[in-house]
Amino acid sequence: MRPLRTAIFPVAGLGTRFLPATKAQPKEMLTVIDKPLIQFAVEEAVSAGITRLIFVIGRTKRSIADHFDANPELDMLLRSKGKDKMADYLRAIVPPSCCCIYFRQAEALGLGHAVACAAPVIDADEPFAVLLADDLMDGTVPVLAQMAQQFESSGRSMLAVKEVAPSETGSYGIVDADLPPEGELSRVRGMVEKPAEGSAPSNLAVVGRYILDGRIMDMLKDQAPGSGGEVLLTDAISKLIDGPGVDAYRFKGHRYDCGSKIGFIEATMAHALAHPEYGAQTRSMMRALLDAEKSK
Ligand code: UTP
């Protein structure tokens, strides 16, 4: 097995939960304060040693490729105004050691199908990460870097998991595994997509960070669509579980579900409060808003 150097960013979903914002722009370009969600995910991947960034884009996704391209006119303009720091920052979003590859998913046929679009550049002995940028992950150590470190010794596919309330299992892939303490691995015995409350094998939900065995591409190739007509990544992961094995990793950090409006609001508030420049102002604005609410 080769070292982990490749990441796939499936960004071809329709984002129907975030309409109208996502009618003509990808949800992964929505910004928390001033940074698009996809840039958070790319920075997380780069911090984990990823050098090959593969984007699976859809119809409205040109802005993603534009965002990671050099922009010489803007660079010159910023430098002529003495804003070299911002120009340097923009240049470094994709470090020179990294390359970007783009695949197009012509139709949104599901996450499994989106991942399989990158199959032409993934060898069977090549592990790769999958990052769903609408899951914004905060961790003192970036979550994918935590996973990459574990993977170095385990060499096995890995799913980031978090505990959810029993009423929420129907919104996630749920693994059958014993709960390890934070930062530890546990072997996965099975995985079920969106089980109803009461029928879930555990309360450990898979969130948008995976490290997968390159052999999964072969498993995805001929996979029939599952429930809802989509090609599910879960079905192929189940084959990995029965074959070479898969671990669950309870990451250290917080996950914001930025594919939903309420999760996006939470992420924006948390990042605004923690912002070095705007944090104090945000705090007093929030207090004033809450006070005004109380006195209504
Ligand atoms: P979601 O389940 O959030 O679906 O996809 P969605 O279509 O993007 O959003 P909603 O549910 O309609 O609001 C999870 C991830 O998988 C990608 C999405 O871009 C997102 O990063 N995806 C999903 C694809 O790339 N292609 C697909 O066909 C489906």
Short mmCIF file of C-alpha atoms and ligand atoms in Angstrom, two decimals:
data_model
loop_
_atom_site.label_atom_id
_atom_site.label_comp_id
_atom_site.label_asym_id
_atom_site.label_seq_id
_atom_site.Cartn_x
_atom_site.Cartn_y
_atom_site.Cartn_z
CA MET A 1 0.00 0.00 0.00
CA ARG A 2 1.35 3.41 -0.98
CA PRO A 3 1.37 6.38 1.43
CA LEU A 4 -1.70 8.65 1.53
CA ARG A 5 -1.12 11.50 -0.92
CA THR A 6 -4.44 11.79 -2.81
CA ALA A 7 -7.75 13.35 -1.84
CA ILE A 8 -11.05 13.43 -3.68
CA PHE A 9 -13.46 16.32 -3.15
CA PRO A 10 -16.89 15.39 -4.51
CA VAL A 11 -18.52 18.76 -5.19
CA ALA A 12 -21.15 17.86 -7.77
CA GLY A 13 -24.20 17.54 -5.49
CA LEU A 14 -27.29 19.62 -6.17
CA GLY A 15 -27.42 21.20 -2.72
CA THR A 16 -31.23 21.27 -2.64
CA ARG A 17 -31.28 21.86 1.12
CA PHE A 18 -29.56 25.19 0.59
CA LEU A 19 -31.73 26.66 -2.15
CA PRO A 20 -32.00 29.37 -3.35
CA ALA A 21 -28.30 30.04 -2.54
CA THR A 22 -27.26 26.95 -4.52
CA LYS A 23 -29.39 27.51 -7.63
CA ALA A 24 -26.46 28.82 -9.67
CA GLN A 25 -23.46 28.30 -7.38
CA PRO A 26 -22.07 25.24 -5.63
CA LYS A 27 -22.75 24.98 -1.89
CA GLU A 28 -19.04 24.32 -1.41
CA MET A 29 -18.41 27.95 -2.44
CA LEU A 30 -20.59 29.32 0.37
CA THR A 31 -18.34 31.28 2.69
CA VAL A 32 -17.98 31.13 6.44
CA ILE A 33 -16.96 34.78 7.11
CA ASP A 34 -14.57 35.15 4.15
CA LYS A 35 -13.48 31.63 3.23
CA PRO A 36 -15.37 29.19 0.96
CA LEU A 37 -16.16 25.78 2.49
CA ILE A 38 -14.08 24.04 -0.17
CA GLN A 39 -10.99 26.03 0.86
CA PHE A 40 -11.36 24.87 4.47
CA ALA A 41 -11.39 21.28 3.19
CA VAL A 42 -8.41 21.79 0.87
CA GLU A 43 -6.37 23.35 3.68
CA GLU A 44 -7.26 20.41 5.94
CA ALA A 45 -6.12 17.96 3.24
CA VAL A 46 -2.86 19.81 2.61
CA SER A 47 -2.14 19.80 6.36
CA ALA A 48 -2.49 15.99 6.25
CA GLY A 49 0.23 15.67 3.58
CA ILE A 50 -2.06 15.43 0.55
CA THR A 51 -0.43 16.59 -2.67
CA ARG A 52 -2.92 15.41 -5.31
CA LEU A 53 -6.25 17.24 -5.06
CA ILE A 54 -9.00 15.71 -7.19
CA PHE A 55 -12.24 17.66 -7.59
CA VAL A 56 -15.35 16.00 -8.99
CA ILE A 57 -17.36 18.93 -10.23
CA GLY A 58 -20.84 19.30 -11.71
CA ARG A 59 -22.76 21.75 -13.85
CA THR A 60 -22.51 24.89 -11.72
CA LYS A 61 -19.03 24.23 -10.38
CA ARG A 62 -16.74 26.31 -12.59
CA SER A 63 -16.18 28.78 -9.76
CA ILE A 64 -14.40 26.02 -7.81
CA ALA A 65 -11.74 25.56 -10.48
CA ASP A 66 -11.47 29.36 -10.79
CA HIS A 67 -10.99 29.67 -7.02
CA PHE A 68 -7.94 27.38 -7.04
CA ASP A 69 -6.40 28.83 -10.21
CA ALA A 70 -3.80 31.58 -10.18
CA ASN A 71 -5.26 35.03 -10.90
CA PRO A 72 -2.37 37.12 -12.30
CA GLU A 73 -4.45 40.31 -12.79
CA LEU A 74 -5.67 40.26 -9.19
CA ASP A 75 -2.15 39.42 -7.98
CA MET A 76 -0.69 42.43 -9.81
CA LEU A 77 -3.45 44.74 -8.63
CA LEU A 78 -3.04 43.73 -4.98
CA ARG A 79 0.74 44.16 -5.16
CA SER A 80 0.45 47.58 -6.85
CA LYS A 81 -1.69 48.66 -3.87
CA GLY A 82 0.87 47.35 -1.37
CA LYS A 83 -1.36 44.39 -0.40
CA ASP A 84 1.42 41.84 -0.81
CA LYS A 85 0.34 39.89 2.27
CA MET A 86 -3.07 39.10 0.77
CA ALA A 87 -1.48 38.36 -2.63
CA ASP A 88 0.94 35.89 -0.98
CA TYR A 89 -1.90 34.30 0.98
CA LEU A 90 -3.98 33.78 -2.17
CA ARG A 91 -1.03 32.24 -3.97
CA ALA A 92 -0.38 29.79 -1.15
CA ILE A 93 -3.94 28.36 -1.01
CA VAL A 94 -2.71 25.56 -3.26
CA PRO A 95 1.00 25.12 -2.43
CA PRO A 96 3.36 24.58 -5.39
CA SER A 97 3.93 20.97 -4.25
CA CYS A 98 0.25 20.17 -4.98
CA CYS A 99 -1.56 19.53 -8.23
CA CYS A 100 -5.27 19.86 -8.95
CA ILE A 101 -7.16 17.41 -11.16
CA TYR A 102 -10.78 17.96 -12.24
CA PHE A 103 -13.35 15.36 -13.25
CA ARG A 104 -16.87 16.13 -14.29
CA GLN A 105 -19.88 14.24 -12.97
CA ALA A 106 -22.41 14.93 -15.73
CA GLU A 107 -25.37 13.89 -13.60
CA ALA A 108 -25.68 13.88 -9.80
CA LEU A 109 -26.06 10.09 -9.48
CA GLY A 110 -24.88 9.87 -5.88
CA LEU A 111 -21.74 10.11 -3.76
CA GLY A 112 -20.51 6.64 -4.80
CA HIS A 113 -20.83 7.60 -8.45
CA ALA A 114 -19.02 10.92 -7.82
CA VAL A 115 -16.08 9.14 -6.15
CA ALA A 116 -15.96 6.58 -8.99
CA CYS A 117 -15.55 9.45 -11.51
CA ALA A 118 -11.93 9.72 -10.25
CA ALA A 119 -11.21 6.02 -10.86
CA PRO A 120 -9.02 6.64 -13.96
CA VAL A 121 -6.29 8.17 -11.76
CA ILE A 122 -6.51 5.84 -8.73
CA ASP A 123 -4.49 2.60 -8.74
CA ALA A 124 -5.65 -0.40 -6.71
CA ASP A 125 -2.73 -0.02 -4.27
CA GLU A 126 -3.33 3.68 -3.76
CA PRO A 127 -5.24 4.81 -0.67
CA PHE A 128 -7.12 8.08 -1.00
CA ALA A 129 -9.04 10.44 1.26
CA VAL A 130 -12.55 11.68 0.54
CA LEU A 131 -13.52 15.03 2.01
CA LEU A 132 -17.09 16.31 1.88
CA ALA A 133 -16.53 20.04 2.08
CA ASP A 134 -20.03 20.75 3.37
CA ASP A 135 -18.91 19.07 6.60
CA LEU A 136 -16.74 21.78 8.10
CA MET A 137 -14.40 20.20 10.65
CA ASP A 138 -12.65 22.13 13.40
CA GLY A 139 -9.92 20.44 15.39
CA THR A 140 -6.79 21.60 17.20
CA VAL A 141 -5.10 19.05 14.95
CA PRO A 142 -6.94 19.07 11.59
CA VAL A 143 -9.24 16.03 11.44
CA LEU A 144 -7.78 14.51 8.27
CA ALA A 145 -4.27 14.91 9.73
CA GLN A 146 -5.43 12.95 12.82
CA MET A 147 -6.74 10.21 10.53
CA ALA A 148 -3.64 10.20 8.31
CA GLN A 149 -1.48 9.69 11.38
CA GLN A 150 -3.57 6.67 12.45
CA PHE A 151 -3.53 5.33 8.90
CA GLU A 152 0.27 5.37 8.81
CA SER A 153 0.31 2.53 11.33
CA SER A 154 -3.00 0.76 10.56
CA GLY A 155 -2.91 0.88 6.73
CA ARG A 156 -6.66 0.19 6.78
CA SER A 157 -9.59 2.15 5.39
CA MET A 158 -11.02 4.54 7.95
CA LEU A 159 -14.29 6.41 8.55
CA ALA A 160 -14.58 9.48 10.78
CA VAL A 161 -17.46 8.96 13.19
CA LYS A 162 -19.30 10.95 15.81
CA GLU A 163 -22.07 10.12 18.25
CA VAL A 164 -25.55 11.26 17.31
CA ALA A 165 -28.90 11.20 19.13
CA PRO A 166 -31.09 8.14 18.40
CA SER A 167 -33.58 10.43 16.63
CA GLU A 168 -30.86 11.46 14.16
CA THR A 169 -29.68 8.07 12.90
CA GLY A 170 -32.03 8.34 9.90
CA SER A 171 -29.88 11.15 8.47
CA TYR A 172 -26.53 9.32 8.49
CA GLY A 173 -24.62 6.20 7.60
CA ILE A 174 -24.36 4.33 10.92
CA VAL A 175 -21.58 1.86 11.71
CA ASP A 176 -21.77 -1.30 13.75
CA ALA A 177 -18.72 -0.87 16.01
CA ASP A 178 -17.82 -0.52 19.67
CA LEU A 179 -17.29 3.03 20.80
CA PRO A 180 -13.59 3.74 21.27
CA PRO A 181 -12.47 6.70 23.37
CA GLU A 182 -11.66 9.84 21.40
CA GLY A 183 -8.69 9.46 19.10
CA GLU A 184 -8.78 5.67 18.90
CA LEU A 185 -9.74 3.16 16.25
CA SER A 186 -12.25 0.37 16.34
CA ARG A 187 -12.94 -2.27 13.70
CA VAL A 188 -16.26 -1.81 11.87
CA ARG A 189 -18.47 -4.91 11.64
CA GLY A 190 -21.03 -3.41 9.28
CA MET A 191 -22.61 -0.20 8.06
CA VAL A 192 -26.22 0.78 7.40
CA GLU A 193 -27.37 3.81 5.42
CA LYS A 194 -29.86 6.04 7.27
CA PRO A 195 -31.47 3.47 9.62
CA ALA A 196 -34.68 4.54 11.33
CA GLU A 197 -34.62 5.32 15.05
CA GLY A 198 -34.51 2.07 16.99
CA SER A 199 -33.12 -0.07 14.18
CA ALA A 200 -29.59 1.41 14.09
CA PRO A 201 -26.68 -0.88 15.06
CA SER A 202 -25.13 1.95 17.15
CA ASN A 203 -25.27 5.72 17.51
CA LEU A 204 -21.95 6.20 15.66
CA ALA A 205 -22.58 8.26 12.55
CA VAL A 206 -20.17 8.56 9.65
CA VAL A 207 -19.30 12.17 8.80
CA GLY A 208 -17.61 13.57 5.71
CA ARG A 209 -14.02 12.33 6.12
CA TYR A 210 -12.89 8.95 4.80
CA ILE A 211 -9.63 7.20 3.96
CA LEU A 212 -10.35 4.44 1.46
CA ASP A 213 -8.51 1.51 -0.05
CA GLY A 214 -7.91 2.04 -3.80
CA ARG A 215 -9.59 -1.32 -4.48
CA ILE A 216 -12.95 0.31 -3.70
CA MET A 217 -12.90 1.80 -7.22
CA ASP A 218 -13.36 -1.68 -8.68
CA MET A 219 -16.20 -2.33 -6.25
CA LEU A 220 -17.91 0.90 -7.29
CA LYS A 221 -17.53 0.25 -11.01
CA ASP A 222 -20.46 -2.09 -11.50
CA GLN A 223 -22.46 -1.12 -8.46
CA ALA A 224 -26.20 -0.73 -9.04
CA PRO A 225 -28.00 2.30 -7.62
CA GLY A 226 -29.33 1.80 -4.09
CA SER A 227 -32.29 3.36 -2.30
CA GLY A 228 -33.33 6.68 -3.85
CA GLY A 229 -31.74 5.73 -7.20
CA GLU A 230 -28.26 6.93 -6.11
CA VAL A 231 -25.00 4.97 -6.21
CA LEU A 232 -24.17 4.83 -2.52
CA LEU A 233 -20.62 4.97 -1.22
CA THR A 234 -21.94 3.02 1.78
CA ASP A 235 -22.61 -0.09 -0.36
CA ALA A 236 -19.00 -0.21 -1.59
CA ILE A 237 -17.68 0.47 1.92
CA SER A 238 -19.69 -2.56 3.10
CA LYS A 239 -17.68 -4.66 0.63
CA LEU A 240 -14.43 -3.24 2.07
CA ILE A 241 -15.69 -4.12 5.56
CA ASP A 242 -16.23 -7.73 4.46
CA GLY A 243 -12.88 -7.77 2.62
CA PRO A 244 -9.71 -5.97 3.74
CA GLY A 245 -11.48 -4.33 6.73
CA VAL A 246 -12.42 -0.82 7.81
CA ASP A 247 -11.84 1.13 11.03
CA ALA A 248 -14.01 3.77 12.68
CA TYR A 249 -12.17 6.76 14.11
CA ARG A 250 -13.80 9.05 16.66
CA PHE A 251 -12.12 12.31 15.75
CA LYS A 252 -11.12 15.05 18.16
CA GLY A 253 -12.91 18.21 17.19
CA HIS A 254 -16.25 19.60 16.08
CA ARG A 255 -18.20 19.00 12.90
CA TYR A 256 -20.56 21.58 11.44
CA ASP A 257 -23.14 20.31 8.95
CA CYS A 258 -22.86 23.18 6.49
CA GLY A 259 -25.04 21.36 3.96
CA SER A 260 -27.97 22.41 6.16
CA LYS A 261 -28.91 26.01 6.86
CA ILE A 262 -28.92 25.58 10.64
CA GLY A 263 -25.49 23.91 10.65
CA PHE A 264 -24.16 26.71 8.50
CA ILE A 265 -25.54 29.31 10.94
CA GLU A 266 -23.82 27.46 13.82
CA ALA A 267 -20.49 27.37 11.94
CA THR A 268 -20.72 31.05 11.07
CA MET A 269 -21.49 32.04 14.67
CA ALA A 270 -18.69 29.86 16.10
CA HIS A 271 -16.13 31.16 13.61
CA ALA A 272 -17.25 34.77 14.09
CA LEU A 273 -16.90 34.44 17.88
CA ALA A 274 -13.42 32.92 17.53
CA HIS A 275 -12.29 35.42 14.89
CA PRO A 276 -9.14 37.31 15.97
CA GLU A 277 -10.35 40.58 14.43
CA TYR A 278 -14.14 40.39 14.75
CA GLY A 279 -14.65 38.07 17.74
CA ALA A 280 -15.11 40.76 20.43
CA GLN A 281 -17.44 42.82 18.25
CA THR A 282 -19.47 39.72 17.34
CA ARG A 283 -19.86 38.83 21.03
CA SER A 284 -21.23 42.27 21.93
CA MET A 285 -23.48 42.26 18.84
CA MET A 286 -24.88 38.87 19.82
CA ARG A 287 -25.51 40.05 23.40
CA ALA A 288 -27.29 43.16 22.13
CA LEU A 289 -29.43 41.08 19.77
CA LEU A 290 -30.37 38.66 22.56
CA ASP A 291 -31.17 41.51 24.96
CA ALA A 292 -33.37 43.15 22.33
CA GLU A 293 -35.08 39.79 21.80
CA LYS A 294 -35.74 39.46 25.56
CA SER A 295 -37.28 42.89 25.87
CA LYS A 296 -39.72 42.31 22.99
P1 UTP B 1 -25.34 15.51 -0.07
O1 UTP B 1 -25.88 14.26 0.49
O2 UTP B 1 -25.20 16.66 0.87
O3 UTP B 1 -26.24 15.90 -1.32
O4 UTP B 1 -23.94 15.20 -0.72
P2 UTP B 1 -26.34 17.25 -2.11
O5 UTP B 1 -27.04 16.97 -3.38
O6 UTP B 1 -25.00 17.91 -2.25
O7 UTP B 1 -27.22 18.22 -1.18
P3 UTP B 1 -28.78 18.18 -0.82
O8 UTP B 1 -28.98 16.96 0.07
O9 UTP B 1 -29.57 18.12 -2.09
O10 UTP B 1 -28.99 19.46 -0.08
C1 UTP B 1 -22.79 14.95 0.07
C2 UTP B 1 -21.56 15.31 -0.73
O11 UTP B 1 -21.49 14.54 -1.91
C3 UTP B 1 -21.42 15.34 -3.08
C4 UTP B 1 -21.97 16.71 -2.63
O12 UTP B 1 -21.45 17.77 -3.42
C5 UTP B 1 -21.55 16.78 -1.17
O13 UTP B 1 -20.21 17.22 -1.05
N1 UTP B 1 -22.19 14.70 -4.16
C6 UTP B 1 -23.42 14.16 -3.89
C7 UTP B 1 -21.69 14.64 -5.43
O14 UTP B 1 -20.56 15.13 -5.69
N2 UTP B 1 -22.41 14.03 -6.41
C8 UTP B 1 -23.62 13.49 -6.18
O15 UTP B 1 -24.21 12.93 -7.12
C9 UTP B 1 -24.14 13.55 -4.88
#
